[in-house]
Structure formats: structure tokens, C-alpha cells
Amino acid sequence: MNHFARRTATGGAAALAAAGLLLAAGCTDDNNDAVDSAISSVITTMPGGAGSTTTPEEGMGSEMTTSPGAEATATTTAAAGESTTISTPNGEITISGEVYNKYVAVGGATSPLGAPEEAQESGPNGGEYQDFEGGTIYWSSDSGAHIVWGEIREAWEANGGANGTLGYPVSDEEDVAGGKQSEFTGGTITWVDGEITVTPN
């Protein structure tokens, strides 16, 4: 069973550090060019920046490499900062919207999710989802974007997934005594001591 590792993207820290350097540098006539260059650098490292491709160290996973076994790299983000296209062995696959935001927040292709396996698809009630090597991100306007994977995902899908009585996930997998748990709009699935329990609301 894959277990979710919470990680924050390094881009936000890099942008804040660069912004701190700008404040320290000041804005005199002698260093206006350096400040303008630094501002441009900070903008391109922030989500929704100037639209240029960045490296993982610079900007929130806009350009990513994936886990071993898949040669995946991403190209540029969209103007709104909510999209990336990753070249995988299965071709170029785009990640966008709230699914993209969640993907970036957990570390992108360097996270346990890895590279996308297929294009984003529509879910029930206007939701969206996308499958990745290590799990799936599901989003709906009522529940937000959350990751489902491993044996909890298998049990959820056996109960109809987002179309079933459990509905969309409302939390990422969380630690509980002896295992893991995910909350859904219609109930809870726990994996404790290797046993799955589905508890409808």
C-alpha cells in the first residue's frame, strides 16, 4: 500500500528567500538593474509567474522529473499557473486546474504519486480526476482535491468510487492507530493491521 508523504514544494521558499534579498538590496540607482532582474526571477518562480519553464529548485515543480522507470519532464505552465504538460513513455500528458495545484503541493513527479499515467478525466457532478503511477487525485467543488491510493483506493473503487455511496474523498489518507484512514463525503475507509473497514455515514 502506498502511503502519502506530505511534502511542500521548494518554490515558495525560494521565492520568499529571493524576495528577502530584494528587501535587503534596496532600490538605489546603482542596483536598479540587479533588482529588476531579481524581481523577474521571483515572478517566474511563483505559481502563475511569467510563464517560463523553471527547474524544481526554482518553482513549485513546473519542470519535473519523475520516479525511476519513467522519463518524464514538464514544459511550461499556463498563464494562470494552473497547468503543466509532462512528457512520459505514454506521450505528453497535461495536468491542470485543481488537480495540478494538488499535484504541485505534494511534490509533483518527485512525490510518491510519480508521473501521470493518462489524461485528466471528468468525474460525476462536475468533478475531475487523474491517475498517476502511485495513486489518483480526485477533485470536486464540494470536497476539494485529495489523493486516494493503495488498498483504501481499491476498497473505495469496489464500492463504486466517486459514483458510489461513499462519493468523493474529503481528506488525504491520514495516520490512525495501526494503519491509515481516508474520509469521503459518504463515509470512511480504514486500513488497520492489514484489514479494510468501510463505514458509511
Tab-separated table of C-alpha atoms in Angstrom:
chain	number	residue	atom	x	y	z
A	1	MET	CA	0.000	0.000	0.000
A	2	ASN	CA	1.362	3.405	-0.950
A	3	HIS	CA	1.440	5.878	1.893
A	4	PHE	CA	1.158	9.590	1.355
A	5	ALA	CA	4.217	11.608	2.290
A	6	ARG	CA	3.362	15.230	2.859
A	7	ARG	CA	5.919	17.481	1.279
A	8	THR	CA	5.918	21.126	0.435
A	9	ALA	CA	7.263	22.406	-2.831
A	10	THR	CA	10.556	24.234	-2.657
A	11	GLY	CA	9.482	27.023	-4.998
A	12	GLY	CA	7.625	29.050	-2.375
A	13	ALA	CA	10.653	29.082	-0.095
A	14	ALA	CA	12.911	30.071	-2.969
A	15	ALA	CA	10.583	32.914	-3.926
A	16	LEU	CA	10.426	34.173	-0.330
A	17	ALA	CA	14.197	33.984	0.020
A	18	ALA	CA	14.650	35.937	-3.210
A	19	ALA	CA	12.101	38.491	-2.030
A	20	GLY	CA	14.085	38.857	1.200
A	21	LEU	CA	17.206	39.550	-0.835
A	22	LEU	CA	15.312	42.259	-2.715
A	23	LEU	CA	14.360	43.988	0.522
A	24	ALA	CA	17.928	43.802	1.754
A	25	ALA	CA	19.310	45.147	-1.546
A	26	GLY	CA	17.152	48.283	-1.562
A	27	CYS	CA	16.387	50.282	-4.700
A	28	THR	CA	19.173	52.744	-5.434
A	29	ASP	CA	20.119	53.938	-8.911
A	30	ASP	CA	23.252	51.769	-8.722
A	31	ASN	CA	21.406	48.498	-8.349
A	32	ASN	CA	18.123	49.002	-10.272
A	33	ASP	CA	19.189	46.518	-12.968
A	34	ALA	CA	20.051	43.868	-10.360
A	35	VAL	CA	16.752	44.470	-8.557
A	36	ASP	CA	14.764	44.275	-11.817
A	37	SER	CA	16.496	41.009	-12.622
A	38	ALA	CA	15.781	39.630	-9.146
A	39	ILE	CA	12.113	40.672	-9.370
A	40	SER	CA	11.811	38.882	-12.696
A	41	SER	CA	13.367	35.806	-11.123
A	42	VAL	CA	10.917	35.875	-8.207
A	43	ILE	CA	7.925	36.288	-10.540
A	44	THR	CA	8.901	33.310	-12.666
A	45	THR	CA	9.319	31.120	-9.583
A	46	MET	CA	5.857	31.852	-8.232
A	47	PRO	CA	2.750	29.943	-9.341
A	48	GLY	CA	1.219	31.875	-12.213
A	49	GLY	CA	4.503	33.673	-12.871
A	50	ALA	CA	5.803	34.884	-16.168
A	51	GLY	CA	5.100	31.556	-17.869
A	52	SER	CA	8.681	30.452	-18.346
A	53	THR	CA	9.890	26.946	-17.630
A	54	THR	CA	11.681	26.584	-14.298
A	55	THR	CA	13.597	23.875	-12.551
A	56	PRO	CA	12.259	22.040	-9.473
A	57	GLU	CA	14.543	24.091	-7.220
A	58	GLU	CA	13.213	27.320	-8.676
A	59	GLY	CA	9.492	26.944	-8.933
A	60	MET	CA	6.873	24.689	-7.437
A	61	GLY	CA	7.507	21.753	-9.735
A	62	SER	CA	6.800	23.494	-13.034
A	63	GLU	CA	9.524	21.408	-14.612
A	64	MET	CA	9.657	17.954	-13.131
A	65	THR	CA	11.346	14.618	-13.468
A	66	THR	CA	9.614	11.503	-12.315
A	67	SER	CA	10.305	8.373	-10.359
A	68	PRO	CA	12.611	5.658	-11.727
A	69	GLY	CA	11.308	3.845	-14.772
A	70	ALA	CA	9.590	6.755	-16.496
A	71	GLU	CA	11.323	9.505	-18.403
A	72	ALA	CA	9.056	12.426	-17.645
A	73	THR	CA	9.782	16.110	-17.907
A	74	ALA	CA	7.382	19.026	-17.863
A	75	THR	CA	7.220	22.037	-20.101
A	76	THR	CA	5.881	25.481	-19.292
A	77	THR	CA	2.932	26.387	-17.076
A	78	ALA	CA	-0.130	28.112	-18.457
A	79	ALA	CA	-0.634	31.828	-17.997
A	80	ALA	CA	-2.828	31.199	-14.940
A	81	GLY	CA	-0.158	28.953	-13.412
A	82	GLU	CA	-2.552	26.019	-13.287
A	83	SER	CA	-1.250	23.636	-15.938
A	84	THR	CA	1.786	21.655	-16.992
A	85	THR	CA	2.486	19.094	-19.694
A	86	ILE	CA	4.730	16.161	-18.872
A	87	SER	CA	6.415	14.003	-21.472
A	88	THR	CA	6.064	10.347	-20.421
A	89	PRO	CA	6.641	6.989	-22.151
A	90	ASN	CA	2.886	7.135	-22.920
A	91	GLY	CA	3.226	10.526	-24.644
A	92	GLU	CA	2.669	14.072	-23.436
A	93	ILE	CA	0.120	14.317	-20.637
A	94	THR	CA	-1.316	17.577	-19.297
A	95	ILE	CA	-2.190	18.169	-15.648
A	96	SER	CA	-4.365	21.192	-14.991
A	97	GLY	CA	-6.678	23.068	-12.645
A	98	GLU	CA	-7.142	21.945	-9.058
A	99	VAL	CA	-5.627	18.529	-9.821
A	100	TYR	CA	-2.451	20.332	-10.932
A	101	ASN	CA	-2.436	22.525	-7.811
A	102	LYS	CA	-2.685	19.461	-5.568
A	103	TYR	CA	-0.004	17.634	-7.581
A	104	VAL	CA	2.411	20.532	-7.200
A	105	ALA	CA	1.600	20.939	-3.482
A	106	VAL	CA	2.664	17.352	-2.710
A	107	GLY	CA	5.893	17.471	-4.730
A	108	GLY	CA	4.821	16.686	-8.297
A	109	ALA	CA	6.576	13.869	-10.127
A	110	THR	CA	9.170	13.556	-7.349
A	111	SER	CA	6.419	12.679	-4.838
A	112	PRO	CA	5.073	9.148	-4.307
A	113	LEU	CA	2.452	9.974	-6.966
A	114	GLY	CA	5.109	9.946	-9.711
A	115	ALA	CA	4.231	10.775	-13.308
A	116	PRO	CA	0.707	10.900	-14.756
A	117	GLU	CA	-0.494	7.723	-16.432
A	118	GLU	CA	-3.288	9.200	-18.510
A	119	ALA	CA	-5.142	12.418	-19.268
A	120	GLN	CA	-7.383	14.091	-16.736
A	121	GLU	CA	-10.978	12.869	-16.889
A	122	SER	CA	-14.376	14.135	-15.811
A	123	GLY	CA	-15.989	12.678	-12.702
A	124	PRO	CA	-19.589	12.778	-11.509
A	125	ASN	CA	-21.235	16.076	-10.546
A	126	GLY	CA	-18.665	18.172	-12.404
A	127	GLY	CA	-15.638	16.674	-10.640
A	128	GLU	CA	-12.298	15.692	-12.155
A	129	TYR	CA	-9.659	13.062	-11.559
A	130	GLN	CA	-6.302	11.946	-12.909
A	131	ASP	CA	-4.388	8.703	-12.435
A	132	PHE	CA	-0.700	8.787	-11.527
A	133	GLU	CA	1.833	5.998	-11.035
A	134	GLY	CA	1.276	5.967	-7.273
A	135	GLY	CA	-2.379	6.938	-6.903
A	136	THR	CA	-5.163	9.192	-8.121
A	137	ILE	CA	-6.087	12.806	-7.397
A	138	TYR	CA	-9.838	13.403	-7.239
A	139	TRP	CA	-11.416	16.849	-7.125
A	140	SER	CA	-14.926	18.232	-6.784
A	141	SER	CA	-16.084	21.732	-5.940
A	142	ASP	CA	-17.692	20.454	-2.730
A	143	SER	CA	-14.811	18.295	-1.454
A	144	GLY	CA	-11.625	19.834	-2.860
A	145	ALA	CA	-8.675	17.881	-4.285
A	146	HIS	CA	-7.461	14.764	-2.439
A	147	ILE	CA	-5.324	11.706	-3.102
A	148	VAL	CA	-6.631	8.150	-2.908
A	149	TRP	CA	-4.299	5.173	-3.262
A	150	GLY	CA	-3.330	1.677	-2.164
A	151	GLU	CA	-5.800	-0.710	-0.581
A	152	ILE	CA	-8.069	2.134	0.511
A	153	ARG	CA	-8.406	3.117	-3.139
A	154	GLU	CA	-9.156	-0.483	-4.114
A	155	ALA	CA	-11.902	-0.710	-1.483
A	156	TRP	CA	-13.321	2.664	-2.499
A	157	GLU	CA	-13.428	1.677	-6.172
A	158	ALA	CA	-15.038	-1.673	-5.223
A	159	ASN	CA	-17.782	0.422	-3.591
A	160	GLY	CA	-18.354	2.488	-6.744
A	161	GLY	CA	-15.687	5.162	-6.290
A	162	ALA	CA	-16.963	8.709	-6.698
A	163	ASN	CA	-20.130	7.290	-8.294
A	164	GLY	CA	-20.843	5.098	-5.262
A	165	THR	CA	-22.380	5.845	-1.884
A	166	LEU	CA	-19.025	6.939	-0.458
A	167	GLY	CA	-18.673	9.744	-3.024
A	168	TYR	CA	-15.572	11.934	-3.335
A	169	PRO	CA	-12.690	11.977	-0.844
A	170	VAL	CA	-12.734	14.882	1.616
A	171	SER	CA	-9.278	14.162	3.076
A	172	ASP	CA	-5.968	12.704	2.060
A	173	GLU	CA	-5.011	9.425	3.686
A	174	GLU	CA	-4.245	10.021	7.378
A	175	ASP	CA	-2.431	8.009	10.039
A	176	VAL	CA	-4.562	6.201	12.612
A	177	ALA	CA	-3.583	3.674	15.282
A	178	GLY	CA	-2.317	0.619	13.411
A	179	GLY	CA	-2.858	1.936	9.904
A	180	LYS	CA	-4.397	4.550	7.628
A	181	GLN	CA	-7.776	6.193	7.046
A	182	SER	CA	-9.476	8.250	4.329
A	183	GLU	CA	-12.670	10.253	4.729
A	184	PHE	CA	-15.244	10.525	1.936
A	185	THR	CA	-18.429	12.559	1.558
A	186	GLY	CA	-20.433	9.419	2.321
A	187	GLY	CA	-18.282	7.573	4.826
A	188	THR	CA	-14.837	6.408	5.954
A	189	ILE	CA	-12.427	3.691	4.860
A	190	THR	CA	-9.768	2.480	7.286
A	191	TRP	CA	-6.865	0.112	6.716
A	192	VAL	CA	-5.745	-1.197	10.105
A	193	ASP	CA	-3.495	-4.198	10.699
A	194	GLY	CA	-3.931	-5.174	7.050
A	195	GLU	CA	-7.733	-5.191	7.254
A	196	ILE	CA	-10.047	-2.836	5.353
A	197	THR	CA	-13.203	-1.472	7.000
A	198	VAL	CA	-15.762	0.577	5.050
A	199	THR	CA	-18.046	2.660	7.273
A	200	PRO	CA	-20.846	4.563	5.502
A	201	ASN	CA	-22.178	7.756	7.115
